[in-house]
JSON list of C-alpha atoms and ligand atoms in Angstrom, two decimals:
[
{"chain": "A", "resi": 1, "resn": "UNK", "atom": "CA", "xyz": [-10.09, 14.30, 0.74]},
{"chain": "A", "resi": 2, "resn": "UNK", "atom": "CA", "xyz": [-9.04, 10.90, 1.59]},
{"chain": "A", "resi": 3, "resn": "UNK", "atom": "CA", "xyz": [-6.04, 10.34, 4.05]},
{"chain": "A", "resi": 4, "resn": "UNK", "atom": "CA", "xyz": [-3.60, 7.47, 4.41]},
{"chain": "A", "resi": 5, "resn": "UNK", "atom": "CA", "xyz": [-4.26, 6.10, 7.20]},
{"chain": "A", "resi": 6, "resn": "UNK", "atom": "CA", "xyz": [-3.37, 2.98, 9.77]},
{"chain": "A", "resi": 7, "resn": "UNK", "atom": "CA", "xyz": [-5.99, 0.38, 10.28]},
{"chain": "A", "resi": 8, "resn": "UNK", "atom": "CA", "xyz": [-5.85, -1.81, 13.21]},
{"chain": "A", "resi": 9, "resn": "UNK", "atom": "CA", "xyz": [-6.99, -5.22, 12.62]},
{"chain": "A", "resi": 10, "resn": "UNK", "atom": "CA", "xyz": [-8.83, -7.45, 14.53]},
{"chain": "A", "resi": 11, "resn": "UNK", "atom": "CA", "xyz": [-6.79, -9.76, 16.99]},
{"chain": "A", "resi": 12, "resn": "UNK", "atom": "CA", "xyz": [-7.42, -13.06, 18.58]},
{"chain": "A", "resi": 13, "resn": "UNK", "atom": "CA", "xyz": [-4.49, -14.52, 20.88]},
{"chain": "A", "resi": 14, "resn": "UNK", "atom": "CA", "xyz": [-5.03, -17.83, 21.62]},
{"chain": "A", "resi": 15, "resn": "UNK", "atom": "CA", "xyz": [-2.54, -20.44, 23.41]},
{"chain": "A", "resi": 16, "resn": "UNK", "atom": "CA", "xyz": [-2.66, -22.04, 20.15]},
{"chain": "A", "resi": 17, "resn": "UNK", "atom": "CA", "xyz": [-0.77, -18.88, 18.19]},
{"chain": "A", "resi": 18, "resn": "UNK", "atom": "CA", "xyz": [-2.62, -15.58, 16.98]},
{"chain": "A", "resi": 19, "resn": "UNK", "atom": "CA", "xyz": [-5.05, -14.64, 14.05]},
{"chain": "A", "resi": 20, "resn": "UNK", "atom": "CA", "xyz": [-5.86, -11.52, 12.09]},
{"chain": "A", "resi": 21, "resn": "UNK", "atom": "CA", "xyz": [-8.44, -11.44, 9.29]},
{"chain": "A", "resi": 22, "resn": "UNK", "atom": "CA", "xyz": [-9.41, -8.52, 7.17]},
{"chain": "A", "resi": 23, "resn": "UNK", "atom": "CA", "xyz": [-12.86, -8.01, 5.19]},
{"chain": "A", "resi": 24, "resn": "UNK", "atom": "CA", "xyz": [-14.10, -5.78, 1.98]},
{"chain": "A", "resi": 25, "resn": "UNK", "atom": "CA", "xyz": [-15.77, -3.17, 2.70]},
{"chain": "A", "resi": 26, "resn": "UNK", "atom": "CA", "xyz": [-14.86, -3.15, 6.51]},
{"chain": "A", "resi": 27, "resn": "UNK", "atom": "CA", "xyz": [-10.99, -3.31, 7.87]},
{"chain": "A", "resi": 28, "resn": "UNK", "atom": "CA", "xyz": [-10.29, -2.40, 4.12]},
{"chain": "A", "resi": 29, "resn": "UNK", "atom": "CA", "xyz": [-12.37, 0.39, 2.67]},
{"chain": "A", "resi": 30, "resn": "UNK", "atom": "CA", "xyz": [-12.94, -0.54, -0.99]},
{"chain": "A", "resi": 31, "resn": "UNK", "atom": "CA", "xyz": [-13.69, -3.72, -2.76]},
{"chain": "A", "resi": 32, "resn": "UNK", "atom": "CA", "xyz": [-10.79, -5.83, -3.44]},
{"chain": "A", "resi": 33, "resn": "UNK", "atom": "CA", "xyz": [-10.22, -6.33, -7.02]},
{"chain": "A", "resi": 34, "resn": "UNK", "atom": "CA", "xyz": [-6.42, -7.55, -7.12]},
{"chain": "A", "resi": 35, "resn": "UNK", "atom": "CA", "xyz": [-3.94, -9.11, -4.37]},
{"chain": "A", "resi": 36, "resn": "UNK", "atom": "CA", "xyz": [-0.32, -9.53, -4.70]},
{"chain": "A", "resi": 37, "resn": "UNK", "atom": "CA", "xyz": [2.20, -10.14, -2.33]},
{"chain": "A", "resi": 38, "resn": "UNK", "atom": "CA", "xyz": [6.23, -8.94, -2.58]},
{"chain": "A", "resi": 39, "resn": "UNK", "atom": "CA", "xyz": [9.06, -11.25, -0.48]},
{"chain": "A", "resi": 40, "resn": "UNK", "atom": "CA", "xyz": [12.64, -12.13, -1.24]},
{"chain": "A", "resi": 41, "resn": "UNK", "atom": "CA", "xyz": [13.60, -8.25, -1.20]},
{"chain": "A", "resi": 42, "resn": "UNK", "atom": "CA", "xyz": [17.49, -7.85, -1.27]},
{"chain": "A", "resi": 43, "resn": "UNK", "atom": "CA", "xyz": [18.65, -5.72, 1.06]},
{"chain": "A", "resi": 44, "resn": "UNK", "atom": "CA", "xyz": [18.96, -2.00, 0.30]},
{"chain": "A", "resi": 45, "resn": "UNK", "atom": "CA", "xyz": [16.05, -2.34, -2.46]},
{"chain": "A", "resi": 46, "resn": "UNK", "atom": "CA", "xyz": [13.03, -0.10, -2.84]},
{"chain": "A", "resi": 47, "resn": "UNK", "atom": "CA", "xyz": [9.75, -1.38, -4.28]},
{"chain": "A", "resi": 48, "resn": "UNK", "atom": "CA", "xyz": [7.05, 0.55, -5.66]},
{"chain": "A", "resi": 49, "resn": "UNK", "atom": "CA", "xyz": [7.77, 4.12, -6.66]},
{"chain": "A", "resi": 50, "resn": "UNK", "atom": "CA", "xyz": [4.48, 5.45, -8.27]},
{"chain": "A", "resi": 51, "resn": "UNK", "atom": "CA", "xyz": [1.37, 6.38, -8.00]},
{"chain": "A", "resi": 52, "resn": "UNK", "atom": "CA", "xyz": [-1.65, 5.27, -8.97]},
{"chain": "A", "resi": 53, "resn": "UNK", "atom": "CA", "xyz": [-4.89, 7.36, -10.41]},
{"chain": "A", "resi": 54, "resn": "UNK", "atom": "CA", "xyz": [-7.58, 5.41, -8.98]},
{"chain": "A", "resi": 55, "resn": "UNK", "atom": "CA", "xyz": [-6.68, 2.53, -7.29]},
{"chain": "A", "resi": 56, "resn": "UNK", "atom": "CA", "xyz": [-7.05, 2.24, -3.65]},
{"chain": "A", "resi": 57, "resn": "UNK", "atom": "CA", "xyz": [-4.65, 0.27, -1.32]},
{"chain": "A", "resi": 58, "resn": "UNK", "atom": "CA", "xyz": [-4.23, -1.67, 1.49]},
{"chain": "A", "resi": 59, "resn": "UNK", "atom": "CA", "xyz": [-0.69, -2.71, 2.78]},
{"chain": "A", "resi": 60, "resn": "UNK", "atom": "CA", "xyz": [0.23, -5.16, 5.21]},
{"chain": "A", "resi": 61, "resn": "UNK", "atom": "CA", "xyz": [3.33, -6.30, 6.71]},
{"chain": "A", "resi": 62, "resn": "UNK", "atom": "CA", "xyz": [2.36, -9.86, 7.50]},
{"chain": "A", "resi": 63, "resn": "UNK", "atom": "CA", "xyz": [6.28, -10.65, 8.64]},
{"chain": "A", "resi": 64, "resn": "UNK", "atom": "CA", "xyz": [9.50, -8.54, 8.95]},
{"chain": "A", "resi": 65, "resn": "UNK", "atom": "CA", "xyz": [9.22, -4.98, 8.37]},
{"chain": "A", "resi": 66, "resn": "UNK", "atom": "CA", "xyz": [9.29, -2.04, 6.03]},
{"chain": "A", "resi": 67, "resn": "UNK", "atom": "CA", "xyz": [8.42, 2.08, 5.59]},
{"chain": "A", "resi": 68, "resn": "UNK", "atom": "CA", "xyz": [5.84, 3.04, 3.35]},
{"chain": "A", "resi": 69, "resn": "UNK", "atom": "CA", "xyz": [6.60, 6.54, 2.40]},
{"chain": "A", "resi": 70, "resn": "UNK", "atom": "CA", "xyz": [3.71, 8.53, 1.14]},
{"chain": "A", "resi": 71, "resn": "UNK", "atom": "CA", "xyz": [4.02, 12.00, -0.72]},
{"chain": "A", "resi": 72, "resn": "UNK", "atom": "CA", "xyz": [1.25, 14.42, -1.78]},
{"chain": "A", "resi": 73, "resn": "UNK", "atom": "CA", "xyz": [2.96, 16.21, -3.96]},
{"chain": "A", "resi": 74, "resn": "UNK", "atom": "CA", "xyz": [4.06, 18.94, -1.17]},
{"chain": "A", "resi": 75, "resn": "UNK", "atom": "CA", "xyz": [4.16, 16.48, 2.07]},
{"chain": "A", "resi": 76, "resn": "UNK", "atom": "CA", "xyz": [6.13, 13.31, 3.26]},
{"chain": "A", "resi": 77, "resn": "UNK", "atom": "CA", "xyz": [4.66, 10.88, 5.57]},
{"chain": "A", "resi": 78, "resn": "UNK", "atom": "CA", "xyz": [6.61, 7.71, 6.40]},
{"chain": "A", "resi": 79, "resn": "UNK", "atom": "CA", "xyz": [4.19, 4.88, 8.12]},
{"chain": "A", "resi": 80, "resn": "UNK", "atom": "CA", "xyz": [6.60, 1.90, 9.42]},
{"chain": "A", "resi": 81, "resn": "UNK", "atom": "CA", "xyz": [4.79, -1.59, 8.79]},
{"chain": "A", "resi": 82, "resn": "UNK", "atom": "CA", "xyz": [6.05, -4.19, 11.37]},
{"chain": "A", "resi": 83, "resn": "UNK", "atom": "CA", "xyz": [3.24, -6.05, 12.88]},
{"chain": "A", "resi": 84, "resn": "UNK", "atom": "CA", "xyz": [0.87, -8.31, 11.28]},
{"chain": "A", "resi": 85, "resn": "UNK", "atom": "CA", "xyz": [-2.66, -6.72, 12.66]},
{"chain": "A", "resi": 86, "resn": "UNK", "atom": "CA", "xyz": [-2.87, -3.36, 11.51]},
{"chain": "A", "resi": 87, "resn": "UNK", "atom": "CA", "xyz": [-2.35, -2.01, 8.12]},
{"chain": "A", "resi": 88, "resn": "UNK", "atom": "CA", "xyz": [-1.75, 1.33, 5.93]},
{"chain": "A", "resi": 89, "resn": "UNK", "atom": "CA", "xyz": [-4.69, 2.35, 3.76]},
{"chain": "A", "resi": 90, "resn": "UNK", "atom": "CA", "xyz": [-3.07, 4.60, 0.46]},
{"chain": "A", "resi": 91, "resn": "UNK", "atom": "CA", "xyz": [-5.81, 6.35, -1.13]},
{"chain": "A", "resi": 92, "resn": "UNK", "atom": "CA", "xyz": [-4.94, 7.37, -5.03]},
{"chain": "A", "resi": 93, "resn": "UNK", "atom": "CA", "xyz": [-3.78, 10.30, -5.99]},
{"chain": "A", "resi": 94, "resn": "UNK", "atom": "CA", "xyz": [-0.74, 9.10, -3.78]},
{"chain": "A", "resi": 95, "resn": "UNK", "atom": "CA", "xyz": [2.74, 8.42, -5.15]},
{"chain": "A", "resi": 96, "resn": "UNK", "atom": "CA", "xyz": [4.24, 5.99, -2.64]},
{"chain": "A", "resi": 97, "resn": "UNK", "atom": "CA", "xyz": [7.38, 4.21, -2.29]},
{"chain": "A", "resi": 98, "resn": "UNK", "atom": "CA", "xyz": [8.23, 1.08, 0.14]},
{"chain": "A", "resi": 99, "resn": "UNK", "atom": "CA", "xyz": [11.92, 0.82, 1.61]},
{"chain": "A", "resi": 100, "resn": "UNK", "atom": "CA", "xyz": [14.17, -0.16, 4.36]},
{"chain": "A", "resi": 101, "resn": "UNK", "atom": "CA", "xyz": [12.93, -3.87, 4.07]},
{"chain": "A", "resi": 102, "resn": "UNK", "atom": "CA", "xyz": [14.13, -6.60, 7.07]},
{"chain": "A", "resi": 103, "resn": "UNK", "atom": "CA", "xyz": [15.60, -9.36, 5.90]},
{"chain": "A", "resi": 104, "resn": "UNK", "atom": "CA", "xyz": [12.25, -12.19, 5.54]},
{"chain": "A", "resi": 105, "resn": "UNK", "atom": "CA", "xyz": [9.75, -9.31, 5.00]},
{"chain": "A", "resi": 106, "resn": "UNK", "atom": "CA", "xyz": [6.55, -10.23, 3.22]},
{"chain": "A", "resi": 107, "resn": "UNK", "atom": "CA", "xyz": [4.22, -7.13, 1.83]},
{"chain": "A", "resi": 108, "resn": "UNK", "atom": "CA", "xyz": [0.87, -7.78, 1.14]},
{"chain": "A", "resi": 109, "resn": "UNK", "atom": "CA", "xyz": [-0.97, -5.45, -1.13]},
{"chain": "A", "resi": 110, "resn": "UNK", "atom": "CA", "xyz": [-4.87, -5.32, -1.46]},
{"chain": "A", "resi": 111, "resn": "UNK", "atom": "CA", "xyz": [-5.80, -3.44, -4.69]},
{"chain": "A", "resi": 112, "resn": "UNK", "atom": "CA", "xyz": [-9.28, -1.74, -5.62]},
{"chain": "A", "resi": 113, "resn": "UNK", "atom": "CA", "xyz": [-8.80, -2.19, -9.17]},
{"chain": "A", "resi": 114, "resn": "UNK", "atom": "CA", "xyz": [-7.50, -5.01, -11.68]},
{"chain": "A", "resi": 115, "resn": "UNK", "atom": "CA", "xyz": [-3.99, -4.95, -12.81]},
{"chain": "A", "resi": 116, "resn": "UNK", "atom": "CA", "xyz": [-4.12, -1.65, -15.39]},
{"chain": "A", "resi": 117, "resn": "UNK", "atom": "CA", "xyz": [-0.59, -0.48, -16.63]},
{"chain": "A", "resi": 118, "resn": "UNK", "atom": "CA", "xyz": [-2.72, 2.80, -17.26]},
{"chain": "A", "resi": 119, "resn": "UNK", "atom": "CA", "xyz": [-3.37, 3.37, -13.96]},
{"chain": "A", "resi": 120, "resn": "UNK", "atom": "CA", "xyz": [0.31, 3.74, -12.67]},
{"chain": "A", "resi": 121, "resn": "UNK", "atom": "CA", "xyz": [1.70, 6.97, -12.78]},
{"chain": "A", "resi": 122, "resn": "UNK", "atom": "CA", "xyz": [5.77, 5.89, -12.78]},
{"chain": "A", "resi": 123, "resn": "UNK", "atom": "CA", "xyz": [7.24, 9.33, -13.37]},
{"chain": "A", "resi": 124, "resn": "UNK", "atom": "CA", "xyz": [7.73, 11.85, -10.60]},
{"chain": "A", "resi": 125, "resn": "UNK", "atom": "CA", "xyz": [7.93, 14.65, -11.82]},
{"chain": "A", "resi": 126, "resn": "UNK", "atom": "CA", "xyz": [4.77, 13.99, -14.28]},
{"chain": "A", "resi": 127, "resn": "UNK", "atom": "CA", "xyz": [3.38, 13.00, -11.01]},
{"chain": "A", "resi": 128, "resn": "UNK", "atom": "CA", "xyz": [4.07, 16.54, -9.73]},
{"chain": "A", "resi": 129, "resn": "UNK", "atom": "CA", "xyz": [2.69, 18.35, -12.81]},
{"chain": "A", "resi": 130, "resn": "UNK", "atom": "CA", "xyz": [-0.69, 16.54, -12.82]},
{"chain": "A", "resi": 131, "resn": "UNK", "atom": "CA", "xyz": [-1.07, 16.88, -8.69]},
{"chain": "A", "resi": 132, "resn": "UNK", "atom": "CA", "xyz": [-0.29, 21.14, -9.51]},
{"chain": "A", "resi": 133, "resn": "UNK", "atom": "CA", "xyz": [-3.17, 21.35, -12.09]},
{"chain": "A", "resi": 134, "resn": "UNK", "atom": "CA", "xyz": [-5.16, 19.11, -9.78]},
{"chain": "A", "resi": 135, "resn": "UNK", "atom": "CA", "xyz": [-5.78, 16.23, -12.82]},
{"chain": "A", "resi": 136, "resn": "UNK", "atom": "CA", "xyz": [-5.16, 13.48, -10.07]},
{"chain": "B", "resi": 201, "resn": "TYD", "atom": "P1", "xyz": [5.91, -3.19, -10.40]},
{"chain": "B", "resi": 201, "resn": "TYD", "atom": "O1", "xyz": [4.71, -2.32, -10.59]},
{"chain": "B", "resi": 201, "resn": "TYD", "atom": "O2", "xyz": [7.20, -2.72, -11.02]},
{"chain": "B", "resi": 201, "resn": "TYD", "atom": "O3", "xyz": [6.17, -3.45, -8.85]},
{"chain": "B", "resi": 201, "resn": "TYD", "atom": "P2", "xyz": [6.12, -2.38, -7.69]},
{"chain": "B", "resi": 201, "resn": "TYD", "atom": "O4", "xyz": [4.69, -2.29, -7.24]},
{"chain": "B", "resi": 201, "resn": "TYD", "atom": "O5", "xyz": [6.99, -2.89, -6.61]},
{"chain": "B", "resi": 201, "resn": "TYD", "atom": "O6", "xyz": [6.57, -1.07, -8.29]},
{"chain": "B", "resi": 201, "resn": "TYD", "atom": "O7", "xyz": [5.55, -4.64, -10.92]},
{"chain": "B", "resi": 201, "resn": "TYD", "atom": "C1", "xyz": [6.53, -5.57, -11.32]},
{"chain": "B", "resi": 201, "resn": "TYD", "atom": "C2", "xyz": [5.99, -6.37, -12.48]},
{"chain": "B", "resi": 201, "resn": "TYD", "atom": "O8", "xyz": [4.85, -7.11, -12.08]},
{"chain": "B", "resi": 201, "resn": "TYD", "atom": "C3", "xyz": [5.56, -5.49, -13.65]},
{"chain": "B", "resi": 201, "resn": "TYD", "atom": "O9", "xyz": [6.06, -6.07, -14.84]},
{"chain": "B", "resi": 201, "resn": "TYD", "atom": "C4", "xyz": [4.06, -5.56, -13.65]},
{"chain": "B", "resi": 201, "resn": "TYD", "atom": "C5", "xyz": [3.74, -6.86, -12.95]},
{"chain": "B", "resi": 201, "resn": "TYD", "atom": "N1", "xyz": [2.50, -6.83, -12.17]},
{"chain": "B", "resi": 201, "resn": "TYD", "atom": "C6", "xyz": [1.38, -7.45, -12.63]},
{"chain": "B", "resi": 201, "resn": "TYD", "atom": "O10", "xyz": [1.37, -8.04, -13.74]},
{"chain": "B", "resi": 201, "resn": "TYD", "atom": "N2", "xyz": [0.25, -7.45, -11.87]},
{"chain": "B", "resi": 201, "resn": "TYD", "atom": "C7", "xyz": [0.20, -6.82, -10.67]},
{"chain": "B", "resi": 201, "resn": "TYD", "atom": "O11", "xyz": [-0.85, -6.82, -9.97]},
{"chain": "B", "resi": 201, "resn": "TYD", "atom": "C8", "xyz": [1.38, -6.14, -10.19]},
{"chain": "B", "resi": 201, "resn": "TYD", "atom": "C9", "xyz": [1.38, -5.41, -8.88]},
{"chain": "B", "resi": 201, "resn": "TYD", "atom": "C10", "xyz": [2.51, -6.17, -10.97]}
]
């Protein structure tokens, strides 16, 4: 079974200021299909309580900070993004919620798949009844 998991990034520090870059297929284990990006978070807001059936993803906290919670169904893991060269791989099969964003955060979200409404799973506790008879 897949784990979420922290991926450190590759890092080069240089007088000049630092850089980070990720790849396909490397840093990030799938192909990336879809990228999107959430800022301008009011305080005291949560983003992103689902799951998703197939879709893989890779979260990074390019500036400011956040918690990406991650439930199995039975277990809570909270991952705290705050640095721009690592990020949190969420395999599916995941629901996940972010919260507790700084003020100037900036998530960015690698995707495996294309934007598919079908994919989400937005209900928890259908999200419970499908992990129970192991359909996701
Ligand atoms: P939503 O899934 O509610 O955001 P979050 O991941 O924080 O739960 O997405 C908000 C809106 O943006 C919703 O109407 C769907 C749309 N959207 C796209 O059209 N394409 C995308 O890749 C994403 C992530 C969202």
């Amino acid at each position: 079974m897949k784990l979420p998991q922290i991926i450190d990034l590759p890092r080069f520090l240089d007088a000049r200021g630092n850089l980070s870059f990720v790849e396909q297929n490397n840093h990030i284990p799938f192909e990336i299909s879809r990228t999107y990006w959430i800022y301008d978070v009011p305080g005291g807001e949560s983003r992103g309580g689902h799951a998703f059936r197939q879709n893989e993803e890779f979260i990074i906290a390019l500036s400011g900070a956040f918690d990406v919670v991650v439930d199995d169904g039975a277990t809570k893991q909270t991952f705290t993004l705050n640095r721009s060269y690592y990020g949190l791989y969420v395999p599916a099969g995941l629901w996940r919620e972010i919260v507790n964003f700084s003020t100037n955060s900036f998530a960015l979200e690698f995707g495996s798949l294309h934007y598919q409404p079908d994919d989400y799973i937005r209900d928890y506790d259908e999200f419970l009844k499908l992990k129970k008879y192991g359909k996701i």
